[in-house]
Short mmCIF file of C-alpha atoms and ligand atoms in Angstrom, two decimals:
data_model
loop_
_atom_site.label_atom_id
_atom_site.label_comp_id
_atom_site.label_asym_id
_atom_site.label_seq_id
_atom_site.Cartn_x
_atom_site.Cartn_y
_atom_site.Cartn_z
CA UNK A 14 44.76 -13.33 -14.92
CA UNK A 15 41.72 -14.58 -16.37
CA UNK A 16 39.14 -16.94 -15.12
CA UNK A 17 39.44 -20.49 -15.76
CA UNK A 18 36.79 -22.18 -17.08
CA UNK A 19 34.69 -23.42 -14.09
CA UNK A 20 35.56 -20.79 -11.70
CA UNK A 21 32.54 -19.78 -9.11
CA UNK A 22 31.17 -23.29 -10.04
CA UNK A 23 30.52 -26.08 -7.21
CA UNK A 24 30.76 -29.93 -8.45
CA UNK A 25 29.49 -33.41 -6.66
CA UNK A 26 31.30 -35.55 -8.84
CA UNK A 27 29.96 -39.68 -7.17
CA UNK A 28 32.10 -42.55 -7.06
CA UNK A 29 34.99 -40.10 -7.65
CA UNK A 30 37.27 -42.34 -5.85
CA UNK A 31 39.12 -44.30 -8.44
CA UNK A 32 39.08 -44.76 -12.36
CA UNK A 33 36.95 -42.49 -14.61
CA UNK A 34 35.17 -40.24 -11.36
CA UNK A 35 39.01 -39.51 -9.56
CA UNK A 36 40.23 -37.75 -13.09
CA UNK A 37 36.79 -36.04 -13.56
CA UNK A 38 36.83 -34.58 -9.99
CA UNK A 39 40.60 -33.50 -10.68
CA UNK A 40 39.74 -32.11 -13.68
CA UNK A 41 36.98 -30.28 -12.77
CA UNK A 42 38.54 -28.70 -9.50
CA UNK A 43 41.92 -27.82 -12.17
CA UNK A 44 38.77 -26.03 -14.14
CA UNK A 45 38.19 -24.02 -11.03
CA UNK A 46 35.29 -25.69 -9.42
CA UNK A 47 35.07 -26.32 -5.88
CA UNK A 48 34.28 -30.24 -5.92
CA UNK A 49 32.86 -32.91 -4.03
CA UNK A 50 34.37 -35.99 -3.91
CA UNK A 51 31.84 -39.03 -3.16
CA UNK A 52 32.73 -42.53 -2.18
CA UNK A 53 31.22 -45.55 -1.02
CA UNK A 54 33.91 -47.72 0.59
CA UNK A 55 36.99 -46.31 -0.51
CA UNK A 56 37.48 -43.71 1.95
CA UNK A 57 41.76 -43.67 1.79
CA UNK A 58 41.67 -43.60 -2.06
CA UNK A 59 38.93 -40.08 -1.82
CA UNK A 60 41.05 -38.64 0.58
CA UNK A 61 44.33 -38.99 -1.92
CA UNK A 62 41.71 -37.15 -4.47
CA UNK A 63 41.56 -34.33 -2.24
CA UNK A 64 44.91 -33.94 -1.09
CA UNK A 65 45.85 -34.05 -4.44
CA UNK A 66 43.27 -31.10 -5.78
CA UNK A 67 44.29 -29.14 -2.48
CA UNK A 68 47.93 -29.42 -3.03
CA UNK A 69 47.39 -28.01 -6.97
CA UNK A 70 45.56 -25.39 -4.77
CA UNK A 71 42.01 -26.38 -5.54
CA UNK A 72 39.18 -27.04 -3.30
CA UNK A 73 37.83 -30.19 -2.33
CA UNK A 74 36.26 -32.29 0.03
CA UNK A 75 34.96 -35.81 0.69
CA UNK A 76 31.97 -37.38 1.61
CA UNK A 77 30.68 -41.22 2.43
CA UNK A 78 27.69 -42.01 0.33
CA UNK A 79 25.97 -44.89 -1.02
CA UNK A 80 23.63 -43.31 -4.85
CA UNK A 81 21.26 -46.03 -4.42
CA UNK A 82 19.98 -44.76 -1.22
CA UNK A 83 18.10 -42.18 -1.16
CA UNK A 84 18.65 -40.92 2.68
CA UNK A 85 22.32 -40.98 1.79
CA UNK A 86 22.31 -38.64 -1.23
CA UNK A 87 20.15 -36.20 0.72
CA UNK A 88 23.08 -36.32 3.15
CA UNK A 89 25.59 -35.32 -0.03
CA UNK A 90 23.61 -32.39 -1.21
CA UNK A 91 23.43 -31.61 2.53
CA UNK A 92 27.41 -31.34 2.49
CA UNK A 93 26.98 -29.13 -0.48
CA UNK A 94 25.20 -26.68 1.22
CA UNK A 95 27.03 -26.95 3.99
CA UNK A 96 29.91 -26.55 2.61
CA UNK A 97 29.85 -24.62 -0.41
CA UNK A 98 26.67 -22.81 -0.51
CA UNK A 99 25.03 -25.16 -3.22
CA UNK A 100 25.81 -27.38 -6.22
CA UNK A 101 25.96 -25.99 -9.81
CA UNK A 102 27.18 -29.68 -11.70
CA UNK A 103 26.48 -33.09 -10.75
CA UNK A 104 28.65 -36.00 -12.42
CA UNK A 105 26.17 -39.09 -11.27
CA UNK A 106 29.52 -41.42 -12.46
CA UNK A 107 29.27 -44.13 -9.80
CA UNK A 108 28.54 -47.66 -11.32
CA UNK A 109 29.54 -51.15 -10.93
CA UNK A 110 29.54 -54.30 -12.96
CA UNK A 111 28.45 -58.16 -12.03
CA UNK A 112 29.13 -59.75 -15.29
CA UNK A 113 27.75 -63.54 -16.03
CA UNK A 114 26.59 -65.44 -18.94
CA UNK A 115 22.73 -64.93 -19.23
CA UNK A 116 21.41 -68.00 -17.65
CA UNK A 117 24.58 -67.81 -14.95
CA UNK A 118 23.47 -64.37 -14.06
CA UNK A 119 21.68 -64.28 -10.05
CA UNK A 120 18.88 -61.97 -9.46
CA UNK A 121 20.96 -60.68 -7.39
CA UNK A 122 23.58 -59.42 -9.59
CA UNK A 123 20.78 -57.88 -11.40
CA UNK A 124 19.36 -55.91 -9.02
CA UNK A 125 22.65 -54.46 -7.79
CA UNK A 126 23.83 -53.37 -11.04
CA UNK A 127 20.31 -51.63 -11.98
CA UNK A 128 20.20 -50.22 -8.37
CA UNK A 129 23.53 -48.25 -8.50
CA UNK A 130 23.53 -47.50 -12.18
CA UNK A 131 20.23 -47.06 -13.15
CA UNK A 132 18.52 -46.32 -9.88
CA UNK A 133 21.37 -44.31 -8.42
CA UNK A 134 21.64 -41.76 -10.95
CA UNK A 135 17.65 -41.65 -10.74
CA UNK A 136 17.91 -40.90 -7.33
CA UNK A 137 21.13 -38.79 -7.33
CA UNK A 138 19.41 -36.76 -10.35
CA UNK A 139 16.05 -36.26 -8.58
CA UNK A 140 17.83 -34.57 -5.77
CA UNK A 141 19.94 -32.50 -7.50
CA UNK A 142 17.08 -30.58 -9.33
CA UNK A 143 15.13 -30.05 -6.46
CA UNK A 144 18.34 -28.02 -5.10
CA UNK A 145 18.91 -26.23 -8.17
CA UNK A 146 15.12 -24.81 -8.06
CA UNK A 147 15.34 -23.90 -4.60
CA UNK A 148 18.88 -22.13 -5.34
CA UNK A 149 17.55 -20.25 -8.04
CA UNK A 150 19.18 -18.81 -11.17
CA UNK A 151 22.37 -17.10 -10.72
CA UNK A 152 23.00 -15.66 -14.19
CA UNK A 153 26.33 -14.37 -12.38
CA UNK A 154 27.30 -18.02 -12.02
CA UNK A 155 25.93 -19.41 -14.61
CA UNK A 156 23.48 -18.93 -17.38
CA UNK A 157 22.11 -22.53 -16.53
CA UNK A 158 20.01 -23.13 -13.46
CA UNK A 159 22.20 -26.39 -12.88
CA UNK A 160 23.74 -29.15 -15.24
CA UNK A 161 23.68 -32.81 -15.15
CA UNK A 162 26.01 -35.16 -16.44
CA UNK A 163 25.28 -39.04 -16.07
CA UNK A 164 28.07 -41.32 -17.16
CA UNK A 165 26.71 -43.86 -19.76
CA UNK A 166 28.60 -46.39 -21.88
CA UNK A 167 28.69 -46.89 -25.53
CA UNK A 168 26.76 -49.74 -24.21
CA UNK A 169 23.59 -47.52 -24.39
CA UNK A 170 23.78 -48.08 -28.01
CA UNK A 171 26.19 -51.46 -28.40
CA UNK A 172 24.33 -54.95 -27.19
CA UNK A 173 26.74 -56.83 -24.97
CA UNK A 174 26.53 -60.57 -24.17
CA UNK A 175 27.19 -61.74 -20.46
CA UNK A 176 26.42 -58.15 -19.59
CA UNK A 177 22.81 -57.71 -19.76
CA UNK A 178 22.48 -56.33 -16.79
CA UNK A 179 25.46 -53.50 -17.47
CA UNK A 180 24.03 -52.97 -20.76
CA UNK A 181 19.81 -52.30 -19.49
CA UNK A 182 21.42 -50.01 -16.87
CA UNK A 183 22.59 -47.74 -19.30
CA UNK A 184 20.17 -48.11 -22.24
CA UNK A 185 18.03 -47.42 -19.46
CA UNK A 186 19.88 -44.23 -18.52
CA UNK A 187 20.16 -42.95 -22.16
CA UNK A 188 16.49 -42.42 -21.96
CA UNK A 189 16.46 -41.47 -18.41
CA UNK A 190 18.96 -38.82 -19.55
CA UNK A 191 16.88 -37.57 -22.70
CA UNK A 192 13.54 -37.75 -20.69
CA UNK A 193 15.01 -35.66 -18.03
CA UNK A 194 16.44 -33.33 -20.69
CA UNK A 195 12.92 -32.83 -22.39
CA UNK A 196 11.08 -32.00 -19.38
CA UNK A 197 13.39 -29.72 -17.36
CA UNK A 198 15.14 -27.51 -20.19
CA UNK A 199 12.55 -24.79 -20.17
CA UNK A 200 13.72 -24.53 -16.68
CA UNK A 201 17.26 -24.15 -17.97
CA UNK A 202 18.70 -26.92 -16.49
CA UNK A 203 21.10 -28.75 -18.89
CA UNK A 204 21.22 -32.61 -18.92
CA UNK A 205 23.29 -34.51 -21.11
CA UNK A 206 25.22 -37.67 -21.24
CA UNK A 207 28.91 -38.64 -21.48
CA UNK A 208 29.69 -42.38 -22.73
CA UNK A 209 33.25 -43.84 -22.86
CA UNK A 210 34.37 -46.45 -24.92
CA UNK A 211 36.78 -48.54 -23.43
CA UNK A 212 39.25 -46.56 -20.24
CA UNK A 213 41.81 -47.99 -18.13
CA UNK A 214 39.97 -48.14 -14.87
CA UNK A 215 39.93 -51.14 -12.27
CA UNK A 216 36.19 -51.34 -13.03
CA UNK A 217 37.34 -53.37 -16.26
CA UNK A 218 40.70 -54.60 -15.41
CA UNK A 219 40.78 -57.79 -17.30
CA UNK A 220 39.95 -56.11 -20.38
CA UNK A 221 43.62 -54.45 -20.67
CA UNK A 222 45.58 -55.88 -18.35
CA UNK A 223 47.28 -58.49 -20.63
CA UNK A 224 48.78 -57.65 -24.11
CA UNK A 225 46.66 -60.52 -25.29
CA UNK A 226 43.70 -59.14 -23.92
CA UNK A 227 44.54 -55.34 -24.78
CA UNK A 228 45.17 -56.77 -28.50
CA UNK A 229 41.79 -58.21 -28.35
CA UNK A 230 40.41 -54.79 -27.18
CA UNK A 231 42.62 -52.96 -29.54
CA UNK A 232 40.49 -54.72 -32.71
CA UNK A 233 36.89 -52.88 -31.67
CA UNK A 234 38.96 -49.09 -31.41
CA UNK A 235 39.64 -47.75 -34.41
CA UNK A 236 41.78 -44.94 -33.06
CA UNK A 237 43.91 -48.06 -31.77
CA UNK A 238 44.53 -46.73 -28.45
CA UNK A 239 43.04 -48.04 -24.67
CA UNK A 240 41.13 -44.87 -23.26
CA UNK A 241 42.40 -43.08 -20.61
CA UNK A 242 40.35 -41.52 -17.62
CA UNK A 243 41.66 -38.22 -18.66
CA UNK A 244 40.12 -38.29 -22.03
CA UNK A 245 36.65 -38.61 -20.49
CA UNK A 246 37.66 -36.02 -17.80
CA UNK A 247 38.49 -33.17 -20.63
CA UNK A 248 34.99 -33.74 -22.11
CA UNK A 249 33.19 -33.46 -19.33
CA UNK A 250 34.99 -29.89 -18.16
CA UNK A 251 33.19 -28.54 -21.60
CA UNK A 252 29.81 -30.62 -20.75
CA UNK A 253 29.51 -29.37 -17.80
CA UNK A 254 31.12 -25.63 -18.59
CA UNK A 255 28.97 -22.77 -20.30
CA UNK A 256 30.74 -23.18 -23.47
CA UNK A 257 27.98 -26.02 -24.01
CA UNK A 258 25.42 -23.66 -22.90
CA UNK A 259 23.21 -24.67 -26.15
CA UNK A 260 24.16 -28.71 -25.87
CA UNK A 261 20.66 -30.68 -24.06
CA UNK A 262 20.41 -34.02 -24.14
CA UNK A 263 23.02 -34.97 -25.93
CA UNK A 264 24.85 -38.16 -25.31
CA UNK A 265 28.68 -37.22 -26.15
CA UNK A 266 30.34 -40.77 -26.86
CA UNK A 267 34.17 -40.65 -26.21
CA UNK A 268 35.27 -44.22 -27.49
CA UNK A 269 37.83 -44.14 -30.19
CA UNK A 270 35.35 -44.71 -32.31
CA UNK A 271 34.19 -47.91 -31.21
CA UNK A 272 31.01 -47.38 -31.94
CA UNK A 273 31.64 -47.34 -35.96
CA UNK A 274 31.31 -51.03 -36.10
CA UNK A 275 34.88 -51.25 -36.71
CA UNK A 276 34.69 -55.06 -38.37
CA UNK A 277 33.17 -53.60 -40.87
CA UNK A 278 36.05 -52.07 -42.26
CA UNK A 279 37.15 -54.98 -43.77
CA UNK A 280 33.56 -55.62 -45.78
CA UNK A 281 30.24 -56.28 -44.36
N1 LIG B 2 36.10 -47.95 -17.53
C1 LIG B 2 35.39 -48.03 -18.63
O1 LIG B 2 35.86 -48.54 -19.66
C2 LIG B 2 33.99 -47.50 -18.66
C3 LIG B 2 33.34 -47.48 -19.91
C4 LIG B 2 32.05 -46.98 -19.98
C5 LIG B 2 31.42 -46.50 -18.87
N2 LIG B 2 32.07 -46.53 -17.66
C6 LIG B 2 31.33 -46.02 -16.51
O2 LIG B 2 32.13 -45.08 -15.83
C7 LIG B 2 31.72 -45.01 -14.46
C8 LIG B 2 32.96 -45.09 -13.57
O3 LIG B 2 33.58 -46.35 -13.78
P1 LIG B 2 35.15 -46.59 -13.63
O4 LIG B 2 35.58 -47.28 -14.87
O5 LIG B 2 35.83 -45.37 -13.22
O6 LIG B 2 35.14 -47.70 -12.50
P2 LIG B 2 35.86 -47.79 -11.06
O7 LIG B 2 37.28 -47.37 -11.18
O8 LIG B 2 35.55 -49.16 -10.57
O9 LIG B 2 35.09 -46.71 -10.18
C9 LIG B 2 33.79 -46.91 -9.73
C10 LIG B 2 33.48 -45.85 -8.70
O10 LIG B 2 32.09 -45.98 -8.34
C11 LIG B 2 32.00 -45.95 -6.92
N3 LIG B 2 30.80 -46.65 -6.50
C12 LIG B 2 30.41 -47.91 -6.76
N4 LIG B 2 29.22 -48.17 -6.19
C13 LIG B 2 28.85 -47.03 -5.55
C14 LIG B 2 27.73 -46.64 -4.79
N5 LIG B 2 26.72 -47.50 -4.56
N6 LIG B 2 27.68 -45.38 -4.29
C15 LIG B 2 28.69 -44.50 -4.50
N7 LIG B 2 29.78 -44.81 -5.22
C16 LIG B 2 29.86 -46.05 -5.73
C17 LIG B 2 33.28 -46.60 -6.43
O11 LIG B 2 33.51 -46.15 -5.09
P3 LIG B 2 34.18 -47.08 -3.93
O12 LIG B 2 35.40 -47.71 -4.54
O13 LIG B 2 34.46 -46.11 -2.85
O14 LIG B 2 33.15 -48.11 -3.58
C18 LIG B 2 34.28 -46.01 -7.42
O15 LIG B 2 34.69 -44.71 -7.00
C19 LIG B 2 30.73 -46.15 -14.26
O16 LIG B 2 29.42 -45.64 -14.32
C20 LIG B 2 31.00 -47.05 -15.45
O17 LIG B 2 29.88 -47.81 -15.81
C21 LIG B 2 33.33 -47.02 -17.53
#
């Protein structure tokens, strides 16, 4: 039988709970990593996650953890070791949204939004590389010391209005991503970027739920489909596998195309 893909490998995979993280964390443990699967208030919905991996035979576990703390992501790279021995990939996936119109918008929803998905992967990021230099290369593992995989948007690149907050979390983390990349490849660790279009996820409900809605969200994908978790999940088994040993700080957009301009097409 030969090896699948991931085998040997360990995963924290945050806000793996629900939507885009859930299918990334099954995914990954189908690849043959051992996974963790964080949460921060959905404790029922992890534990499904790993039920689910263990009864497809996979390995997984679940752990309570806020990113935007920095005491409690200590605690998840704790579990890690604890648990499996170390951490090879780390999916920093866990966001939220607090949309309003510019001038609507509290300081409040701006500070959450930047502290979970700007700050959290910061933190979440900063951790993980000081555990994959005390680790050590494994060239038996991996030929990587450790990869990183932050989950953008194609709103690192596309403006959106009553979203500014969304949107300067993750133009924020594109460079946060490439910065990273730059400074700790000589060190082999890999750290690249995955950005979905638009996925069926609860995170952006309203966006699909309707067919008037979903035919208003159909117009900006050309490949005129809704995204599925899954299609984000497949990409980031080969991001985070050493078949993309040579891929750094690269921002992989899986969107549809969305990000072609799409009403374009029709003349500009
Ligand atoms: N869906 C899309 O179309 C889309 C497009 C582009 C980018 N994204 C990005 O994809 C990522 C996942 O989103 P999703 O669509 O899968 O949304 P989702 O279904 O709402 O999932 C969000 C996950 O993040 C977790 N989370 C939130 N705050 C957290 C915190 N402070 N600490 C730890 N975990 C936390 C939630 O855990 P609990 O429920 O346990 O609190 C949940 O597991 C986000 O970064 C999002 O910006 C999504």
């Amino acid at each position: 039988m030969t090896d699948k893909l991931l085998t040997g490998q360990r995963a924290l995979v945050t806000g793996a709970s629900s939507g885009i993280g859930r299918a990334v964390a099954s995914a990954l443990a189908d690849a043959g990593a051992a996974v963790l699967v964080n949460y921060r208030s959905s404790q029922e919905d992890a534990e499904q996650v790993v039920r689910d991996i263990n009864q497809r035979g996979g390995k997984a576990f679940a752990v309570q953890a806020d990113v935007a703390s920095p005491g409690n992501c200590e605690k998840l790279f704790g579990a890690l070791e604890q648990k499996l021995g170390g951490v090879d990939i780390v999916v920093a996936n866990a966001g939220v949204q607090r949309d309003a119109a510019f001038t609507e918008m509290t300081l409040d929803d701006w500070h959450k939004v930047i502290e979970v998905n700007l700050t959290g992967q910061f933190i979440c990021a900063q951790e993980a590389v000081r555990r994959f230099r005390l680790q050590g290369l494994d060239p038996d593992r991996s030929p990587a010391l450790g990869k990183i995989i932050f989950t953008s948007s194609v709103h690192q690149a596309i403006p959106w209005a009553g979203h500014v907050n969304y949107a300067t979390a993750k133009g924020g983390l594109k460079l946060l991503m490439e910065s990273m990349a730059q400074e700790l490849a000589p060190e082999k660790i890999r750290v690249n970027a995955i950005a979905p279009g638009a996925i069926k996820t609860a995170i952006n409900q309203d966006a699909w739920e309707t067919r008037e809605a979903r035919e208003k969200l159909l117009k900006l994908i050309p490949y005129g489909r809704v995204g599925e978790a899954e299609d984000i999940a497949k990409a980031v088994v080969w991001l985070a596998s050493d078949e993309s040993d040579y891929v750094v700080g690269t921002t992989l957009f899986v969107d549809g195309g969305m990000l072609l301009y799409p009403a374009f097409r029709e003349g500009g």
